[in-house]
Amino acid sequence: KNQVEQSPQSLIILEGKNCTLQCNYTVSPFSNLRWYKQDTGRGPVSLTIMTFSENTKSNGRYTATLDADTKQSSLHITASQLSDSASYICVVSAGAGTYKYIFGTGTRLKVLA
Amino acid sequence: NAGVTQTPKFRILKIGQSMTLQCAQDMNHNYMYWYRQDPGMGLKLIYYSVGAGITDKGEVPNGYNVSRSTTEDFPLRLELAAPSQTSVYFCASRAIAGETDTQYFGPGTRLTVL
């Protein structure tokens, strides 16, 4: 069964600190892995997209890594800001299908001043 | 560009009522999707469309219908609302150029069925 699991479920950190969010997947065939940021009451916004051959992708203070062998990805946030408070969702695209996106349940991050 | 827009933002329905959730995009994207997001769960695909006149079922299509008469619009119809349809609904669109194209999401419609 295609699944995407994220950990931790929630995380609280102080402003300025770094953090790492985890994503494990059992999706086959694998096409690409995406990380989204979802602010409360808003739709998800894409942060990074990685294909099988890419093992790291950065977007400002966000850096995603992918280990296709172990089927794991992480999202590292550097020097966190209050505006980073949001849910972060890992999404895996299953093969070349136009709709087969498997969504994780997200990690809810709270950054405190 | 307005991107992906959805109306209404909030709605309360009684059991058995019907309604249409509107979704429009101005990016000339071929692919459009409807998802529902339940508390503590990942987004689930309801219906999707690869172009005007073409729609197909996703994971959880029961109780919903869609149409795609134009590239821009992709409305979602609930015919007989049930409490199980209480959820937040997101519309999304994507260009066709490649597998790594970004999916753009609308702001969502929060629906409560009582």
mmCIF file of N, CA and C in Angstrom, chain B residues 3-112:
data_model
loop_
_atom_site.group_PDB
_atom_site.id
_atom_site.type_symbol
_atom_site.label_atom_id
_atom_site.label_comp_id
_atom_site.label_asym_id
_atom_site.label_seq_id
_atom_site.Cartn_x
_atom_site.Cartn_y
_atom_site.Cartn_z
ATOM 1 N N GLY B 3 -4.297 33.370 -9.740
ATOM 2 C CA GLY B 3 -3.960 32.001 -9.372
ATOM 3 C C GLY B 3 -5.197 31.128 -9.350
ATOM 4 N N VAL B 4 -5.351 30.346 -8.277
ATOM 5 C CA VAL B 4 -6.512 29.476 -8.098
ATOM 6 C C VAL B 4 -7.437 30.133 -7.075
ATOM 7 N N THR B 5 -8.666 30.357 -7.473
ATOM 8 C CA THR B 5 -9.636 30.970 -6.560
ATOM 9 C C THR B 5 -10.765 29.980 -6.273
ATOM 10 N N GLN B 6 -11.288 30.060 -5.044
ATOM 11 C CA GLN B 6 -12.374 29.173 -4.627
ATOM 12 C C GLN B 6 -13.448 29.989 -3.921
ATOM 13 N N THR B 7 -14.685 29.648 -4.184
ATOM 14 C CA THR B 7 -15.811 30.242 -3.467
ATOM 15 C C THR B 7 -16.843 29.171 -3.169
ATOM 16 N N PRO B 8 -17.556 29.259 -2.019
ATOM 17 C CA PRO B 8 -17.342 30.243 -0.957
ATOM 18 C C PRO B 8 -16.174 29.842 -0.071
ATOM 19 N N LYS B 9 -15.833 30.663 0.898
ATOM 20 C CA LYS B 9 -14.792 30.331 1.859
ATOM 21 C C LYS B 9 -15.344 29.424 2.963
ATOM 22 N N PHE B 10 -16.553 29.662 3.355
ATOM 23 C CA PHE B 10 -17.201 28.881 4.401
ATOM 24 C C PHE B 10 -18.638 28.592 3.982
ATOM 25 N N ARG B 11 -19.148 27.435 4.435
ATOM 26 C CA ARG B 11 -20.556 27.134 4.165
ATOM 27 C C ARG B 11 -21.028 26.106 5.180
ATOM 28 N N ILE B 12 -22.267 26.324 5.650
ATOM 29 C CA ILE B 12 -22.913 25.346 6.504
ATOM 30 C C ILE B 12 -24.119 24.806 5.754
ATOM 31 N N LEU B 13 -24.214 23.505 5.641
ATOM 32 C CA LEU B 13 -25.328 22.863 4.946
ATOM 33 C C LEU B 13 -26.099 21.975 5.906
ATOM 34 N N LYS B 14 -27.362 21.794 5.608
ATOM 35 C CA LYS B 14 -28.146 20.793 6.329
ATOM 36 C C LYS B 14 -28.066 19.470 5.558
ATOM 37 N N ILE B 15 -28.236 18.389 6.281
ATOM 38 C CA ILE B 15 -28.218 17.060 5.656
ATOM 39 C C ILE B 15 -29.232 17.017 4.517
ATOM 40 N N GLY B 16 -28.786 16.521 3.375
ATOM 41 C CA GLY B 16 -29.676 16.393 2.229
ATOM 42 C C GLY B 16 -29.664 17.569 1.272
ATOM 43 N N GLN B 17 -29.105 18.699 1.708
ATOM 44 C CA GLN B 17 -29.032 19.856 0.811
ATOM 45 C C GLN B 17 -27.948 19.637 -0.241
ATOM 46 N N SER B 18 -28.020 20.469 -1.274
ATOM 47 C CA SER B 18 -27.031 20.402 -2.354
ATOM 48 C C SER B 18 -26.293 21.726 -2.459
ATOM 49 N N MET B 19 -25.094 21.652 -3.013
ATOM 50 C CA MET B 19 -24.360 22.893 -3.264
ATOM 51 C C MET B 19 -23.241 22.632 -4.263
ATOM 52 N N THR B 20 -22.754 23.714 -4.823
ATOM 53 C CA THR B 20 -21.631 23.644 -5.745
ATOM 54 C C THR B 20 -20.481 24.484 -5.208
ATOM 55 N N LEU B 21 -19.321 23.871 -5.105
ATOM 56 C CA LEU B 21 -18.108 24.587 -4.745
ATOM 57 C C LEU B 21 -17.436 25.039 -6.045
ATOM 58 N N GLN B 22 -17.156 26.329 -6.102
ATOM 59 C CA GLN B 22 -16.581 26.871 -7.333
ATOM 60 C C GLN B 22 -15.057 26.914 -7.256
ATOM 61 N N CYS B 23 -14.420 26.653 -8.386
ATOM 62 C CA CYS B 23 -12.966 26.735 -8.499
ATOM 63 C C CYS B 23 -12.630 27.300 -9.876
ATOM 64 N N ALA B 24 -11.733 28.268 -9.905
ATOM 65 C CA ALA B 24 -11.288 28.841 -11.171
ATOM 66 C C ALA B 24 -9.797 29.118 -11.105
ATOM 67 N N GLN B 25 -9.131 28.979 -12.262
ATOM 68 C CA GLN B 25 -7.709 29.329 -12.336
ATOM 69 C C GLN B 25 -7.471 30.124 -13.622
ATOM 70 N N ASP B 26 -6.536 31.070 -13.538
ATOM 71 C CA ASP B 26 -6.257 31.938 -14.678
ATOM 72 C C ASP B 26 -4.842 31.737 -15.217
ATOM 73 N N MET B 27 -4.289 30.536 -14.996
ATOM 74 C CA MET B 27 -2.919 30.243 -15.419
ATOM 75 C C MET B 27 -2.897 29.359 -16.670
ATOM 76 N N ASN B 28 -4.066 29.108 -17.241
ATOM 77 C CA ASN B 28 -4.188 28.272 -18.442
ATOM 78 C C ASN B 28 -3.656 26.857 -18.207
ATOM 79 N N HIS B 29 -3.852 26.353 -16.975
ATOM 80 C CA HIS B 29 -3.398 25.004 -16.650
ATOM 81 C C HIS B 29 -4.385 23.977 -17.169
ATOM 82 N N ASN B 30 -3.832 22.877 -17.681
ATOM 83 C CA ASN B 30 -4.712 21.827 -18.152
ATOM 84 C C ASN B 30 -5.245 20.955 -17.008
ATOM 85 N N TYR B 31 -4.376 20.634 -16.049
ATOM 86 C CA TYR B 31 -4.755 19.710 -14.982
ATOM 87 C C TYR B 31 -5.403 20.467 -13.828
ATOM 88 N N MET B 32 -6.528 19.955 -13.365
ATOM 89 C CA MET B 32 -7.168 20.506 -12.173
ATOM 90 C C MET B 32 -7.620 19.371 -11.277
ATOM 91 N N TYR B 33 -7.632 19.639 -9.958
ATOM 92 C CA TYR B 33 -7.892 18.603 -8.972
ATOM 93 C C TYR B 33 -8.827 19.134 -7.889
ATOM 94 N N TRP B 34 -9.578 18.228 -7.283
ATOM 95 C CA TRP B 34 -10.312 18.528 -6.057
ATOM 96 C C TRP B 34 -9.858 17.553 -4.977
ATOM 97 N N TYR B 35 -9.498 18.131 -3.804
ATOM 98 C CA TYR B 35 -9.090 17.345 -2.654
ATOM 99 C C TYR B 35 -9.977 17.702 -1.468
ATOM 100 N N ARG B 36 -10.050 16.775 -0.520
ATOM 101 C CA ARG B 36 -10.617 17.100 0.772
ATOM 102 C C ARG B 36 -9.563 16.820 1.838
ATOM 103 N N GLN B 37 -9.595 17.651 2.873
ATOM 104 C CA GLN B 37 -8.629 17.523 3.964
ATOM 105 C C GLN B 37 -9.399 17.427 5.271
ATOM 106 N N ASP B 38 -9.364 16.252 5.863
ATOM 107 C CA ASP B 38 -10.004 16.028 7.160
ATOM 108 C C ASP B 38 -8.973 16.224 8.261
ATOM 109 N N PRO B 39 -9.417 16.596 9.455
ATOM 110 C CA PRO B 39 -8.468 16.860 10.557
ATOM 111 C C PRO B 39 -7.525 15.686 10.794
ATOM 112 N N GLY B 40 -6.223 15.964 10.842
ATOM 113 C CA GLY B 40 -5.235 14.938 11.127
ATOM 114 C C GLY B 40 -4.985 13.951 10.002
ATOM 115 N N MET B 41 -5.548 14.240 8.832
ATOM 116 C CA MET B 41 -5.386 13.316 7.704
ATOM 117 C C MET B 41 -4.712 14.036 6.540
ATOM 118 N N GLY B 42 -4.102 13.247 5.665
ATOM 119 C CA GLY B 42 -3.545 13.819 4.453
ATOM 120 C C GLY B 42 -4.642 14.150 3.457
ATOM 121 N N LEU B 43 -4.325 14.999 2.500
ATOM 122 C CA LEU B 43 -5.301 15.339 1.473
ATOM 123 C C LEU B 43 -5.679 14.104 0.659
ATOM 124 N N LYS B 44 -6.959 13.984 0.388
ATOM 125 C CA LYS B 44 -7.459 12.870 -0.410
ATOM 126 C C LYS B 44 -8.057 13.404 -1.711
ATOM 127 N N LEU B 45 -7.722 12.764 -2.829
ATOM 128 C CA LEU B 45 -8.196 13.218 -4.124
ATOM 129 C C LEU B 45 -9.640 12.777 -4.359
ATOM 130 N N ILE B 46 -10.489 13.724 -4.748
ATOM 131 C CA ILE B 46 -11.898 13.432 -5.022
ATOM 132 C C ILE B 46 -12.098 13.181 -6.516
ATOM 133 N N TYR B 47 -11.762 14.175 -7.308
ATOM 134 C CA TYR B 47 -11.849 14.105 -8.762
ATOM 135 C C TYR B 47 -10.695 14.897 -9.356
ATOM 136 N N TYR B 48 -10.368 14.587 -10.599
ATOM 137 C CA TYR B 48 -9.385 15.372 -11.299
ATOM 138 C C TYR B 48 -9.781 15.490 -12.768
ATOM 139 N N SER B 49 -9.113 16.423 -13.458
ATOM 140 C CA SER B 49 -9.402 16.667 -14.871
ATOM 141 C C SER B 49 -8.096 16.979 -15.588
ATOM 142 N N VAL B 50 -7.923 16.408 -16.768
ATOM 143 C CA VAL B 50 -6.698 16.666 -17.542
ATOM 144 C C VAL B 50 -6.940 17.673 -18.657
ATOM 145 N N GLY B 51 -8.161 18.170 -18.747
ATOM 146 C CA GLY B 51 -8.457 19.181 -19.751
ATOM 147 C C GLY B 51 -9.960 19.366 -19.875
ATOM 148 N N ALA B 52 -10.359 20.395 -20.590
ATOM 149 C CA ALA B 52 -11.784 20.665 -20.758
ATOM 150 C C ALA B 52 -12.493 19.451 -21.340
ATOM 151 N N GLY B 53 -13.606 19.078 -20.714
ATOM 152 C CA GLY B 53 -14.400 17.949 -21.169
ATOM 153 C C GLY B 53 -13.952 16.593 -20.676
ATOM 154 N N ILE B 54 -12.860 16.541 -19.897
ATOM 155 C CA ILE B 54 -12.313 15.266 -19.423
ATOM 156 C C ILE B 54 -12.187 15.280 -17.907
ATOM 157 N N THR B 55 -12.896 14.363 -17.249
ATOM 158 C CA THR B 55 -12.797 14.242 -15.800
ATOM 159 C C THR B 55 -12.688 12.775 -15.424
ATOM 160 N N ASP B 56 -12.150 12.530 -14.229
ATOM 161 C CA ASP B 56 -12.028 11.157 -13.758
ATOM 162 C C ASP B 56 -12.035 11.128 -12.243
ATOM 163 N N LYS B 57 -12.396 9.947 -11.702
ATOM 164 C CA LYS B 57 -12.516 9.797 -10.269
ATOM 165 C C LYS B 57 -11.147 9.640 -9.613
ATOM 166 N N GLY B 58 -11.072 10.148 -8.388
ATOM 167 C CA GLY B 58 -9.900 9.949 -7.561
ATOM 168 C C GLY B 58 -10.156 8.867 -6.539
ATOM 169 N N GLU B 59 -9.597 9.046 -5.340
ATOM 170 C CA GLU B 59 -9.724 8.035 -4.293
ATOM 171 C C GLU B 59 -11.092 8.009 -3.630
ATOM 172 N N VAL B 60 -11.702 9.184 -3.449
ATOM 173 C CA VAL B 60 -12.928 9.291 -2.648
ATOM 174 C C VAL B 60 -14.020 10.042 -3.399
ATOM 175 N N PRO B 61 -14.522 9.545 -4.537
ATOM 176 C CA PRO B 61 -15.464 10.304 -5.352
ATOM 177 C C PRO B 61 -16.932 10.198 -4.940
ATOM 178 N N ASN B 62 -17.261 9.241 -4.075
ATOM 179 C CA ASN B 62 -18.673 8.999 -3.760
ATOM 180 C C ASN B 62 -19.326 10.203 -3.108
ATOM 181 N N GLY B 63 -20.473 10.606 -3.646
ATOM 182 C CA GLY B 63 -21.216 11.733 -3.113
ATOM 183 C C GLY B 63 -20.893 13.053 -3.792
ATOM 184 N N TYR B 64 -20.003 12.997 -4.775
ATOM 185 C CA TYR B 64 -19.569 14.211 -5.475
ATOM 186 C C TYR B 64 -19.683 14.031 -6.986
ATOM 187 N N ASN B 65 -19.807 15.171 -7.671
ATOM 188 C CA ASN B 65 -19.738 15.189 -9.128
ATOM 189 C C ASN B 65 -18.988 16.416 -9.584
ATOM 190 N N VAL B 66 -18.376 16.330 -10.762
ATOM 191 C CA VAL B 66 -17.641 17.473 -11.299
ATOM 192 C C VAL B 66 -17.973 17.634 -12.776
ATOM 193 N N SER B 67 -17.600 18.786 -13.298
ATOM 194 C CA SER B 67 -17.686 19.051 -14.729
ATOM 195 C C SER B 67 -16.524 19.948 -15.096
ATOM 196 N N ARG B 68 -16.134 19.939 -16.355
ATOM 197 C CA ARG B 68 -15.036 20.799 -16.816
ATOM 198 C C ARG B 68 -15.395 21.260 -18.232
ATOM 199 N N SER B 69 -16.231 22.284 -18.280
ATOM 200 C CA SER B 69 -16.665 22.791 -19.583
ATOM 201 C C SER B 69 -15.658 23.771 -20.171
ATOM 202 N N THR B 70 -14.840 24.377 -19.341
ATOM 203 C CA THR B 70 -13.810 25.304 -19.819
ATOM 204 C C THR B 70 -12.484 24.947 -19.156
ATOM 205 N N THR B 71 -11.392 25.464 -19.691
ATOM 206 C CA THR B 71 -10.087 25.245 -19.068
ATOM 207 C C THR B 71 -10.014 25.898 -17.700
ATOM 208 N N GLU B 72 -10.709 27.035 -17.539
ATOM 209 C CA GLU B 72 -10.567 27.836 -16.328
ATOM 210 C C GLU B 72 -11.339 27.297 -15.125
ATOM 211 N N ASP B 73 -12.495 26.680 -15.344
ATOM 212 C CA ASP B 73 -13.404 26.371 -14.248
ATOM 213 C C ASP B 73 -13.548 24.871 -13.996
ATOM 214 N N PHE B 74 -13.649 24.527 -12.715
ATOM 215 C CA PHE B 74 -13.768 23.109 -12.341
ATOM 216 C C PHE B 74 -14.642 23.032 -11.086
ATOM 217 N N PRO B 75 -15.967 23.158 -11.220
ATOM 218 C CA PRO B 75 -16.849 23.126 -10.050
ATOM 219 C C PRO B 75 -17.054 21.720 -9.500
ATOM 220 N N LEU B 76 -17.247 21.647 -8.187
ATOM 221 C CA LEU B 76 -17.502 20.382 -7.490
ATOM 222 C C LEU B 76 -18.912 20.428 -6.933
ATOM 223 N N ARG B 77 -19.719 19.442 -7.244
ATOM 224 C CA ARG B 77 -21.118 19.408 -6.854
ATOM 225 C C ARG B 77 -21.345 18.349 -5.776
ATOM 226 N N LEU B 78 -22.012 18.767 -4.688
ATOM 227 C CA LEU B 78 -22.476 17.834 -3.665
ATOM 228 C C LEU B 78 -23.987 17.752 -3.817
ATOM 229 N N GLU B 79 -24.508 16.566 -4.091
ATOM 230 C CA GLU B 79 -25.937 16.449 -4.371
ATOM 231 C C GLU B 79 -26.775 16.282 -3.115
ATOM 232 N N LEU B 80 -26.383 15.404 -2.236
ATOM 233 C CA LEU B 80 -27.135 15.129 -1.003
ATOM 234 C C LEU B 80 -26.131 15.155 0.146
ATOM 235 N N ALA B 81 -25.974 16.335 0.740
ATOM 236 C CA ALA B 81 -24.930 16.499 1.741
ATOM 237 C C ALA B 81 -25.134 15.568 2.933
ATOM 238 N N ALA B 82 -24.018 15.000 3.404
ATOM 239 C CA ALA B 82 -24.019 14.123 4.568
ATOM 240 C C ALA B 82 -22.964 14.613 5.554
ATOM 241 N N PRO B 83 -23.148 14.327 6.856
ATOM 242 C CA PRO B 83 -22.158 14.780 7.845
ATOM 243 C C PRO B 83 -20.738 14.325 7.521
ATOM 244 N N SER B 84 -20.593 13.182 6.852
ATOM 245 C CA SER B 84 -19.262 12.680 6.495
ATOM 246 C C SER B 84 -18.549 13.568 5.475
ATOM 247 N N GLN B 85 -19.292 14.488 4.880
ATOM 248 C CA GLN B 85 -18.686 15.401 3.910
ATOM 249 C C GLN B 85 -18.194 16.696 4.549
ATOM 250 N N THR B 86 -18.350 16.798 5.849
ATOM 251 C CA THR B 86 -17.764 17.920 6.583
ATOM 252 C C THR B 86 -16.251 17.843 6.448
ATOM 253 N N SER B 87 -15.667 18.882 5.884
ATOM 254 C CA SER B 87 -14.239 18.845 5.577
ATOM 255 C C SER B 87 -13.811 20.207 5.028
ATOM 256 N N VAL B 88 -12.526 20.326 4.766
ATOM 257 C CA VAL B 88 -12.016 21.480 4.029
ATOM 258 C C VAL B 88 -11.672 20.990 2.620
ATOM 259 N N TYR B 89 -12.185 21.696 1.631
ATOM 260 C CA TYR B 89 -12.013 21.293 0.240
ATOM 261 C C TYR B 89 -11.030 22.219 -0.461
ATOM 262 N N PHE B 90 -10.053 21.621 -1.118
ATOM 263 C CA PHE B 90 -9.060 22.387 -1.857
ATOM 264 C C PHE B 90 -9.108 22.025 -3.326
ATOM 265 N N CYS B 91 -9.057 23.046 -4.138
ATOM 266 C CA CYS B 91 -8.905 22.897 -5.575
ATOM 267 C C CYS B 91 -7.451 23.199 -5.918
ATOM 268 N N ALA B 92 -6.919 22.510 -6.914
ATOM 269 C CA ALA B 92 -5.532 22.741 -7.321
ATOM 270 C C ALA B 92 -5.438 22.643 -8.831
ATOM 271 N N SER B 93 -4.390 23.237 -9.376
ATOM 272 C CA SER B 93 -4.161 23.140 -10.813
ATOM 273 C C SER B 93 -2.675 22.953 -11.081
ATOM 274 N N ARG B 94 -2.376 22.414 -12.243
ATOM 275 C CA ARG B 94 -0.973 22.165 -12.629
ATOM 276 C C ARG B 94 -0.848 22.294 -14.131
ATOM 277 N N ALA B 95 0.295 22.801 -14.562
ATOM 278 C CA ALA B 95 0.567 22.847 -15.996
ATOM 279 C C ALA B 95 0.874 21.436 -16.484
ATOM 280 N N ILE B 96 1.048 21.266 -17.753
ATOM 281 C CA ILE B 96 1.182 19.932 -18.332
ATOM 282 C C ILE B 96 2.599 19.595 -18.731
ATOM 283 N N ALA B 97 3.509 20.571 -18.587
ATOM 284 C CA ALA B 97 4.819 20.435 -19.215
ATOM 285 C C ALA B 97 5.647 19.272 -18.690
ATOM 286 N N GLY B 98 5.568 18.958 -17.402
ATOM 287 C CA GLY B 98 6.419 17.892 -16.895
ATOM 288 C C GLY B 98 5.981 17.388 -15.550
ATOM 289 N N GLU B 99 6.576 16.272 -15.146
ATOM 290 C CA GLU B 99 6.170 15.638 -13.895
ATOM 291 C C GLU B 99 6.527 16.471 -12.675
ATOM 292 N N THR B 100 7.504 17.374 -12.816
ATOM 293 C CA THR B 100 7.908 18.159 -11.653
ATOM 294 C C THR B 100 7.243 19.523 -11.631
ATOM 295 N N ASP B 101 6.226 19.703 -12.429
ATOM 296 C CA ASP B 101 5.504 20.968 -12.377
ATOM 297 C C ASP B 101 4.827 21.158 -11.035
ATOM 298 N N THR B 102 4.815 22.397 -10.590
ATOM 299 C CA THR B 102 4.213 22.718 -9.299
ATOM 300 C C THR B 102 2.702 22.630 -9.377
ATOM 301 N N GLN B 103 2.117 22.093 -8.323
ATOM 302 C CA GLN B 103 0.674 22.130 -8.154
ATOM 303 C C GLN B 103 0.334 23.374 -7.343
ATOM 304 N N TYR B 104 -0.585 24.177 -7.845
ATOM 305 C CA TYR B 104 -1.001 25.399 -7.160
ATOM 306 C C TYR B 104 -2.367 25.157 -6.527
ATOM 307 N N PHE B 105 -2.464 25.495 -5.239
ATOM 308 C CA PHE B 105 -3.694 25.257 -4.507
ATOM 309 C C PHE B 105 -4.462 26.559 -4.282
ATOM 310 N N GLY B 106 -5.778 26.421 -4.235
ATOM 311 C CA GLY B 106 -6.627 27.528 -3.832
ATOM 312 C C GLY B 106 -6.653 27.649 -2.320
ATOM 313 N N PRO B 107 -7.361 28.654 -1.798
ATOM 314 C CA PRO B 107 -7.377 28.915 -0.350
ATOM 315 C C PRO B 107 -8.277 27.974 0.433
ATOM 316 N N GLY B 108 -9.118 27.201 -0.253
ATOM 317 C CA GLY B 108 -9.957 26.226 0.433
ATOM 318 C C GLY B 108 -11.360 26.717 0.717
ATOM 319 N N THR B 109 -12.271 25.761 0.840
ATOM 320 C CA THR B 109 -13.654 26.004 1.280
ATOM 321 C C THR B 109 -13.910 25.110 2.484
ATOM 322 N N ARG B 110 -14.287 25.726 3.601
ATOM 323 C CA ARG B 110 -14.579 24.950 4.800
ATOM 324 C C ARG B 110 -16.073 24.669 4.837
ATOM 325 N N LEU B 111 -16.426 23.387 4.737
ATOM 326 C CA LEU B 111 -17.824 22.971 4.676
ATOM 327 C C LEU B 111 -18.196 22.191 5.917
ATOM 328 N N THR B 112 -19.324 22.581 6.520
ATOM 329 C CA THR B 112 -19.871 21.854 7.655
ATOM 330 C C THR B 112 -21.275 21.382 7.293
#
